């Protein structure tokens, strides 16, 4: 089903592109840090945790995914600058679950739904709307897809061609 808004379509494309980039990382690059780059498992888990909170909990008002919440809490407990060690396959599964929980909303939400205030705990974002979190998520997903293209390229995948075709966005525009 096509998305009803350009923001929804662009986020659907971002999710697809992120999953495509993750799949393109050759096995030698999946389970370790390369230089100063974050380990792919951490990057994927960080994005899954953030995305689940922003889109599924704050915007859709769904219950938090226990795995995503655990990742967030364990990372928060570490000293600043240290990254949680998350197995690549676990992170990939967690991200896929968060994305699948968001897809029906992204396909169905119209401008009025996106204008609704998100259910955010007291923070600088307390008054933010759903469209704010969609826009923020688009940037966040593509930023980390870009991170992972570097890992993919350094481990033999070459250029993975971000941002991709953006088919859903083209259909919604």
Short mmCIF file of C-alpha atoms in Angstrom, two decimals:
data_model
loop_
_atom_site.label_atom_id
_atom_site.label_comp_id
_atom_site.label_asym_id
_atom_site.label_seq_id
_atom_site.Cartn_x
_atom_site.Cartn_y
_atom_site.Cartn_z
CA UNK A 1 0.00 0.00 0.00
CA UNK A 2 1.44 3.41 -0.89
CA UNK A 3 2.03 5.93 1.87
CA UNK A 4 -0.47 8.80 2.18
CA UNK A 5 2.19 11.47 2.84
CA UNK A 6 5.60 12.25 1.41
CA UNK A 7 7.12 12.05 4.91
CA UNK A 8 5.63 8.58 5.43
CA UNK A 9 6.88 7.46 2.02
CA UNK A 10 10.37 8.83 2.57
CA UNK A 11 10.63 7.08 5.93
CA UNK A 12 9.47 3.81 4.34
CA UNK A 13 12.20 4.25 1.72
CA UNK A 14 14.75 5.06 4.43
CA UNK A 15 13.85 1.86 6.30
CA UNK A 16 14.15 -0.20 3.11
CA UNK A 17 17.49 1.40 2.27
CA UNK A 18 18.83 0.85 5.77
CA UNK A 19 17.89 -2.84 5.62
CA UNK A 20 19.48 -3.09 2.15
CA UNK A 21 22.73 -1.54 3.41
CA UNK A 22 22.78 -3.85 6.44
CA UNK A 23 22.35 -6.87 4.16
CA UNK A 24 25.19 -5.62 1.92
CA UNK A 25 27.80 -5.65 4.69
CA UNK A 26 30.05 -8.64 3.96
CA UNK A 27 30.54 -11.09 6.85
CA UNK A 28 34.05 -9.87 7.68
CA UNK A 29 32.60 -6.45 8.53
CA UNK A 30 29.54 -7.55 10.47
CA UNK A 31 31.02 -8.50 13.81
CA UNK A 32 33.72 -5.96 14.63
CA UNK A 33 34.72 -2.34 14.74
CA UNK A 34 36.92 -0.99 12.00
CA UNK A 35 39.16 1.77 13.24
CA UNK A 36 37.07 4.49 14.87
CA UNK A 37 33.81 3.33 13.26
CA UNK A 38 31.16 1.87 15.52
CA UNK A 39 30.56 -1.85 15.30
CA UNK A 40 27.61 -2.52 12.96
CA UNK A 41 25.70 -4.35 15.71
CA UNK A 42 25.81 -1.25 17.91
CA UNK A 43 24.77 1.07 15.08
CA UNK A 44 21.81 -1.11 14.13
CA UNK A 45 20.73 -1.62 17.76
CA UNK A 46 21.05 2.10 18.54
CA UNK A 47 18.87 2.94 15.55
CA UNK A 48 16.32 0.23 16.40
CA UNK A 49 16.04 1.50 19.97
CA UNK A 50 15.66 5.14 18.96
CA UNK A 51 13.27 4.37 16.13
CA UNK A 52 11.07 2.18 18.32
CA UNK A 53 10.81 4.94 20.93
CA UNK A 54 10.22 7.78 18.50
CA UNK A 55 7.80 6.17 16.04
CA UNK A 56 6.22 3.27 17.81
CA UNK A 57 6.00 4.55 21.38
CA UNK A 58 5.84 8.35 21.09
CA UNK A 59 3.90 8.67 17.83
CA UNK A 60 1.79 5.49 17.68
CA UNK A 61 1.54 5.08 21.46
CA UNK A 62 2.39 1.37 21.24
CA UNK A 63 4.08 -0.41 24.12
CA UNK A 64 7.85 -0.31 24.03
CA UNK A 65 9.62 -3.29 22.50
CA UNK A 66 11.36 -5.04 25.44
CA UNK A 67 14.52 -5.72 23.42
CA UNK A 68 14.79 -2.09 22.27
CA UNK A 69 14.20 -0.85 25.81
CA UNK A 70 16.88 -3.20 27.14
CA UNK A 71 19.39 -1.94 24.55
CA UNK A 72 18.63 1.66 25.54
CA UNK A 73 18.97 0.98 29.27
CA UNK A 74 22.18 -1.04 28.92
CA UNK A 75 23.77 1.64 26.71
CA UNK A 76 22.69 4.39 29.12
CA UNK A 77 24.34 2.50 32.01
CA UNK A 78 27.76 2.50 30.31
CA UNK A 79 30.27 5.30 30.83
CA UNK A 80 30.03 8.03 28.19
CA UNK A 81 32.00 7.11 25.08
CA UNK A 82 31.70 3.35 25.48
CA UNK A 83 29.48 1.42 23.09
CA UNK A 84 27.35 -1.55 23.93
CA UNK A 85 28.40 -4.82 22.29
CA UNK A 86 25.32 -6.06 20.41
CA UNK A 87 25.51 -9.14 18.16
CA UNK A 88 24.87 -8.19 14.53
CA UNK A 89 22.07 -10.72 13.97
CA UNK A 90 20.27 -9.73 17.19
CA UNK A 91 20.45 -6.07 16.21
CA UNK A 92 19.22 -6.82 12.70
CA UNK A 93 16.25 -8.74 14.08
CA UNK A 94 15.45 -5.96 16.55
CA UNK A 95 15.56 -3.32 13.84
CA UNK A 96 13.35 -5.38 11.52
CA UNK A 97 10.79 -5.76 14.31
CA UNK A 98 10.75 -2.00 15.04
CA UNK A 99 10.40 -1.20 11.33
CA UNK A 100 7.57 -3.70 10.84
CA UNK A 101 5.66 -2.21 13.79
CA UNK A 102 5.90 1.23 12.13
CA UNK A 103 5.09 0.34 8.51
CA UNK A 104 1.27 0.17 8.80
CA UNK A 105 1.21 3.57 10.48
CA UNK A 106 3.53 5.09 7.87
CA UNK A 107 1.33 3.75 5.07
CA UNK A 108 -1.94 4.94 6.63
CA UNK A 109 -1.16 8.24 8.41
CA UNK A 110 -2.42 11.38 6.74
CA UNK A 111 -1.40 14.99 7.37
CA UNK A 112 -3.90 15.34 10.23
CA UNK A 113 -2.52 12.24 11.98
CA UNK A 114 1.04 13.52 11.60
CA UNK A 115 0.05 16.88 13.06
CA UNK A 116 -1.08 15.24 16.30
CA UNK A 117 1.23 15.80 19.27
CA UNK A 118 3.42 12.83 20.12
CA UNK A 119 3.22 11.24 23.58
CA UNK A 120 6.67 12.26 24.77
CA UNK A 121 7.80 12.20 28.40
CA UNK A 122 8.84 15.62 29.72
CA UNK A 123 11.77 16.73 27.58
CA UNK A 124 12.63 19.38 25.00
CA UNK A 125 10.44 17.36 22.59
CA UNK A 126 7.30 17.33 24.75
CA UNK A 127 5.33 19.49 22.29
CA UNK A 128 6.64 17.74 19.14
CA UNK A 129 4.25 16.35 16.55
CA UNK A 130 4.31 13.07 14.72
CA UNK A 131 5.65 14.81 11.61
CA UNK A 132 8.63 16.06 13.64
CA UNK A 133 9.49 12.51 14.67
CA UNK A 134 9.04 11.23 11.12
CA UNK A 135 11.39 13.91 9.79
CA UNK A 136 13.90 13.29 12.59
CA UNK A 137 13.73 9.54 11.93
CA UNK A 138 14.32 9.97 8.19
CA UNK A 139 17.52 11.90 8.92
CA UNK A 140 18.59 9.43 11.62
CA UNK A 141 17.99 6.33 9.49
CA UNK A 142 19.84 7.75 6.48
CA UNK A 143 22.72 9.02 8.66
CA UNK A 144 23.31 5.54 10.06
CA UNK A 145 22.81 3.92 6.66
CA UNK A 146 25.65 6.17 5.53
CA UNK A 147 27.79 5.02 8.48
CA UNK A 148 27.24 1.42 7.52
CA UNK A 149 28.07 2.02 3.84
CA UNK A 150 31.59 2.89 4.97
CA UNK A 151 31.89 -0.43 6.80
CA UNK A 152 30.42 -2.24 3.80
CA UNK A 153 32.85 -0.55 1.40
CA UNK A 154 35.88 -1.21 3.62
CA UNK A 155 35.02 -4.90 3.81
CA UNK A 156 34.54 -5.45 0.08
CA UNK A 157 30.99 -4.44 -0.84
CA UNK A 158 31.94 -1.37 -2.84
CA UNK A 159 29.48 1.50 -3.30
CA UNK A 160 26.01 0.40 -2.19
CA UNK A 161 24.34 3.33 -3.91
CA UNK A 162 22.61 5.34 -1.25
CA UNK A 163 20.03 6.80 -1.22
CA UNK A 164 18.68 4.17 -3.63
CA UNK A 165 15.64 4.44 -5.90
CA UNK A 166 13.27 5.94 -3.30
CA UNK A 167 10.33 4.30 -5.05
CA UNK A 168 7.75 5.00 -2.33
CA UNK A 169 8.75 8.67 -2.21
CA UNK A 170 8.50 9.00 -5.98
CA UNK A 171 5.02 7.47 -5.92
CA UNK A 172 3.86 9.81 -3.14
CA UNK A 173 5.32 13.03 -4.57
#
